[in-house]
Short mmCIF file of C-alpha atoms in Angstrom, two decimals:
data_model
loop_
_atom_site.label_atom_id
_atom_site.label_comp_id
_atom_site.label_asym_id
_atom_site.label_seq_id
_atom_site.Cartn_x
_atom_site.Cartn_y
_atom_site.Cartn_z
CA MET A 368 -121.11 -85.84 179.63
CA ASN A 369 -124.72 -85.20 178.21
CA THR A 370 -123.88 -87.03 175.05
CA VAL A 371 -122.73 -90.03 176.82
CA TYR A 372 -125.88 -89.71 178.91
CA ILE A 373 -128.03 -89.53 175.78
CA VAL A 374 -126.11 -92.74 174.10
CA LEU A 375 -126.52 -94.57 177.09
CA ARG A 376 -130.30 -94.04 177.24
CA LEU A 377 -130.69 -94.88 173.57
CA LEU A 378 -128.75 -98.03 173.80
CA ALA A 379 -131.03 -99.00 176.53
CA VAL A 380 -134.15 -98.32 174.60
CA LEU A 381 -132.82 -100.69 171.97
CA CYS A 382 -132.00 -103.31 174.54
CA ALA A 383 -135.34 -103.05 176.03
CA VAL A 384 -137.03 -103.41 172.67
CA CYS A 385 -134.94 -106.34 171.62
CA LEU A 386 -135.69 -108.06 174.93
CA VAL A 387 -139.38 -108.00 174.32
CA SER A 388 -139.56 -108.58 170.91
CA SER A 389 -137.00 -111.50 170.99
CA GLU A 390 -139.37 -113.10 173.80
CA LEU A 391 -142.50 -112.59 171.47
CA TYR A 392 -140.64 -114.49 168.69
CA ARG A 393 -139.22 -117.03 170.71
CA ASN A 394 -142.71 -117.81 171.62
CA ARG A 395 -144.42 -117.25 168.33
CA LYS A 396 -145.56 -120.85 167.96
CA ASN A 397 -147.36 -120.72 171.41
CA LEU A 398 -149.18 -117.59 171.20
CA PRO A 399 -152.62 -119.60 172.24
CA PHE A 400 -150.69 -119.71 175.65
CA ILE A 401 -151.55 -115.90 175.97
CA TRP A 402 -155.36 -116.55 175.95
CA GLU A 403 -154.96 -119.63 177.99
CA ILE A 404 -153.81 -117.52 180.89
CA TRP A 405 -156.17 -114.33 180.14
CA LYS A 406 -159.22 -116.33 180.20
CA ARG A 407 -158.41 -117.58 183.66
CA PHE A 408 -158.82 -114.39 185.25
CA ARG A 409 -161.35 -113.75 187.36
CA PRO A 410 -163.30 -110.75 189.11
CA GLY A 411 -162.07 -112.16 192.73
CA MET A 412 -158.62 -112.41 191.46
CA PHE A 413 -158.60 -108.63 190.51
CA ILE A 414 -159.56 -107.80 194.14
CA GLN A 415 -156.72 -109.90 195.73
CA VAL A 416 -154.15 -108.56 193.27
CA PHE A 417 -155.17 -105.05 193.55
CA VAL A 418 -154.79 -105.25 197.30
CA LEU A 419 -151.14 -107.07 196.60
CA ILE A 420 -150.17 -104.41 194.37
CA ILE A 421 -151.09 -101.82 197.08
CA ILE A 422 -149.09 -103.73 199.76
CA VAL A 423 -146.15 -104.18 197.31
CA LEU A 424 -146.37 -100.26 196.56
CA ALA A 425 -146.38 -99.15 200.21
CA THR A 426 -143.67 -101.63 201.23
CA ALA A 427 -141.36 -100.06 198.51
CA VAL A 428 -142.31 -96.27 199.32
CA PHE A 429 -141.59 -97.11 203.16
CA LEU A 430 -138.31 -98.58 202.29
CA SER A 431 -137.53 -96.17 199.88
CA ASN A 432 -138.26 -93.39 202.19
CA HIS A 433 -136.92 -94.68 205.62
CA VAL A 434 -134.07 -96.60 204.87
CA PRO A 435 -130.97 -95.14 203.35
CA TYR A 436 -129.77 -96.18 199.81
CA LEU A 437 -132.72 -98.71 199.23
CA HIS A 438 -134.21 -96.24 196.66
CA TYR A 439 -131.18 -96.83 194.17
CA GLY A 440 -131.08 -99.43 191.57
CA TRP A 441 -128.14 -99.68 188.99
CA MET A 442 -130.76 -97.94 186.33
CA HIS A 443 -129.81 -94.93 187.91
CA LEU A 444 -126.73 -94.98 186.20
CA ILE A 445 -128.70 -94.55 182.92
CA LEU A 446 -131.89 -92.94 184.02
CA LYS A 447 -132.04 -89.89 186.19
CA ASN A 448 -135.35 -91.39 187.67
CA GLY A 449 -134.31 -95.00 187.43
CA GLY A 450 -136.81 -97.81 186.74
CA ASN A 451 -136.21 -101.19 185.29
CA ILE A 452 -134.30 -102.22 182.15
CA VAL A 453 -137.45 -103.61 180.34
CA THR A 454 -139.96 -100.56 180.81
CA GLY A 455 -137.73 -97.74 182.19
CA PRO A 456 -135.95 -96.75 178.96
CA VAL A 457 -138.88 -96.46 176.78
CA LEU A 458 -140.96 -94.62 179.16
CA SER A 459 -138.06 -92.14 179.34
CA VAL A 460 -139.09 -90.84 175.92
CA ALA A 461 -142.91 -90.53 176.41
CA HIS A 462 -142.48 -86.82 176.97
CA SER A 463 -140.09 -86.12 173.96
CA GLU A 464 -140.81 -83.54 171.43
CA TYR A 465 -140.86 -85.92 168.54
CA MET A 466 -144.26 -87.68 167.70
CA VAL A 467 -142.61 -90.82 166.56
CA LEU A 468 -140.65 -91.31 170.09
CA ARG A 469 -143.84 -90.55 172.11
CA ILE A 470 -145.93 -93.18 170.21
CA LEU A 471 -143.05 -96.10 170.95
CA PRO A 472 -143.87 -96.29 174.52
CA PRO A 473 -147.69 -97.44 174.26
CA VAL A 474 -146.73 -99.58 171.48
CA PHE A 475 -143.65 -101.51 173.04
CA LEU A 476 -146.12 -101.76 176.33
CA PHE A 477 -148.98 -103.37 174.16
CA VAL A 478 -146.52 -105.86 172.81
CA PHE A 479 -144.79 -106.46 176.38
CA LEU A 480 -148.51 -107.25 177.65
CA LEU A 481 -148.41 -110.27 175.26
CA VAL A 482 -145.34 -111.37 176.51
CA ILE A 483 -145.93 -111.08 180.30
CA PRO A 484 -147.78 -114.81 180.39
CA PHE A 485 -144.47 -116.26 179.05
CA LEU A 486 -142.17 -114.28 181.33
CA ALA A 487 -144.33 -115.20 184.13
CA ASN A 488 -144.83 -118.91 183.49
CA GLY A 489 -141.19 -119.14 183.20
CA GLU A 490 -140.72 -117.65 186.50
CA GLU A 491 -143.05 -119.61 188.28
CA LYS A 492 -141.55 -122.68 187.09
CA ILE A 493 -138.25 -121.46 188.47
CA PHE A 494 -139.23 -120.30 191.71
CA ARG A 495 -142.28 -122.27 192.58
CA LYS A 496 -142.45 -125.51 190.85
CA GLY A 497 -141.49 -128.57 193.22
CA TYR A 498 -141.02 -126.32 196.19
CA HIS A 499 -143.66 -127.49 198.87
CA THR A 500 -142.32 -126.88 202.35
CA ARG A 501 -142.62 -123.60 204.16
CA GLY A 502 -138.86 -123.05 204.40
CA LYS A 503 -138.36 -123.66 200.78
CA MET A 504 -141.19 -121.64 199.82
CA ILE A 505 -140.02 -118.48 201.73
CA ARG A 506 -136.50 -118.89 200.58
CA GLN A 507 -137.73 -119.04 196.82
CA SER A 508 -139.74 -115.96 197.36
CA ILE A 509 -136.82 -114.07 198.75
CA ARG A 510 -134.70 -115.16 195.79
CA PHE A 511 -137.84 -114.12 193.44
CA GLY A 512 -137.75 -110.60 194.87
CA LEU A 513 -134.03 -110.19 194.99
CA VAL A 514 -133.46 -111.39 191.40
CA HIS A 515 -135.37 -108.88 190.16
CA LEU A 516 -132.50 -106.35 191.26
CA VAL A 517 -130.73 -107.70 187.97
CA ALA A 518 -133.07 -105.51 186.04
CA GLY A 519 -132.05 -102.42 187.68
CA ILE A 520 -134.97 -101.67 190.03
CA PRO A 521 -134.54 -99.82 193.22
CA ILE A 522 -133.26 -102.26 196.11
CA ALA A 523 -136.50 -101.28 198.05
CA ALA A 524 -138.54 -102.70 195.26
CA GLY A 525 -136.81 -106.05 195.05
CA ILE A 526 -137.24 -106.68 198.56
CA ALA A 527 -141.01 -105.29 198.16
CA LEU A 528 -141.55 -108.04 195.76
CA ILE A 529 -140.73 -110.81 198.22
CA VAL A 530 -144.46 -110.28 199.17
CA PRO A 531 -145.98 -111.39 195.88
CA GLY A 532 -143.34 -114.25 195.85
CA LEU A 533 -144.93 -115.37 198.89
CA PHE A 534 -148.56 -114.99 197.50
CA PHE A 535 -147.93 -116.70 194.37
CA ALA A 536 -145.94 -119.66 196.46
CA TYR A 537 -149.05 -120.01 198.47
CA LYS A 538 -151.37 -120.13 195.45
CA TYR A 539 -149.00 -122.78 193.90
CA HIS A 540 -148.86 -124.95 196.99
CA ASP A 541 -152.54 -124.60 197.60
CA THR A 542 -153.53 -125.94 194.18
CA TYR A 543 -151.00 -128.51 194.16
CA THR A 544 -152.22 -129.92 197.80
CA LYS A 545 -155.78 -130.04 196.57
CA LEU A 546 -155.04 -131.59 193.32
CA MET A 547 -152.97 -134.33 194.63
CA GLN A 548 -156.01 -135.61 196.40
CA THR A 549 -157.65 -136.62 192.97
CA THR A 550 -155.00 -136.45 190.19
CA GLU A 551 -151.41 -137.56 189.62
CA LYS A 552 -148.26 -135.57 190.77
CA LYS A 553 -147.46 -134.36 187.48
CA GLU A 554 -150.80 -133.03 186.34
CA ALA A 555 -151.08 -131.35 189.92
CA SER A 556 -147.79 -129.52 189.81
CA HIS A 557 -148.64 -128.55 186.07
CA GLU A 558 -152.18 -126.83 187.19
CA ALA A 559 -150.65 -125.34 190.23
CA VAL A 560 -148.12 -123.59 188.04
CA LEU A 561 -150.57 -122.15 185.67
CA VAL A 562 -152.59 -120.81 188.52
CA SER A 563 -149.43 -118.89 189.91
CA THR A 564 -148.87 -117.94 186.59
CA THR A 565 -152.21 -116.58 186.05
CA TYR A 566 -151.90 -114.45 189.48
CA HIS A 567 -148.31 -113.36 188.40
CA THR A 568 -149.76 -112.19 184.88
CA LEU A 569 -152.65 -110.36 186.34
CA MET A 570 -150.66 -108.39 188.50
CA ASN A 571 -148.03 -107.39 185.78
CA SER A 572 -150.56 -106.73 183.36
CA ILE A 573 -152.42 -104.29 185.57
CA LEU A 574 -149.46 -102.43 185.98
CA VAL A 575 -148.62 -102.36 182.52
CA VAL A 576 -152.13 -101.33 181.44
CA TYR A 577 -152.10 -98.53 183.98
CA LEU A 578 -148.74 -97.44 181.96
CA ILE A 579 -150.17 -97.95 178.58
CA VAL A 580 -153.41 -95.51 179.62
CA LEU A 581 -150.58 -92.96 180.75
CA THR A 582 -148.37 -93.09 177.75
CA ILE A 583 -151.23 -92.74 175.75
CA ILE A 584 -152.40 -89.52 177.56
CA TYR A 585 -148.92 -88.02 176.74
CA ILE A 586 -149.17 -88.43 173.08
#
């Protein structure tokens, strides 16, 4: 049984590395987009996103501790502590006795940091673009949160991610509404997606940078 568990974990690590590296390769001709998003970061955004992260974490912890079974995700079948298919398997080797494996997590996470703007932009186009009524924005935010369960995160975390979904939807709709007064629909929609992508990227980047620091400490 232990051998099966080790094999599954190694396959999960390989899968995570392939997912991130393939995404970076797929966007190799559009790497300037990373800086296009990063240069939009502003001090005020950090404050908003930091508060958002606290709310999300608090919601996830509350649901995990007070609602039965919500602390489980399918990644618990592979990793004892669960996680998600992208970072969970790689982080699980951070405490390995082998130096080469302990170096893998920070290197992997740095590459993942470069990929985040592309992933965030793709999700924003799917879940935000073209949805402007309150009902549709709420439905898309719920779908946004729950679709992350596919990555193996705990059910409580998927529910908690509905909160940033609503936040990103607000940023998209607010930007779109203001720009529609002075520009064409296509340009307004494009810029609105970039704004929500920026907030989305910033939130995920803060979390990944935090993990990078932790994994470097463990080396």
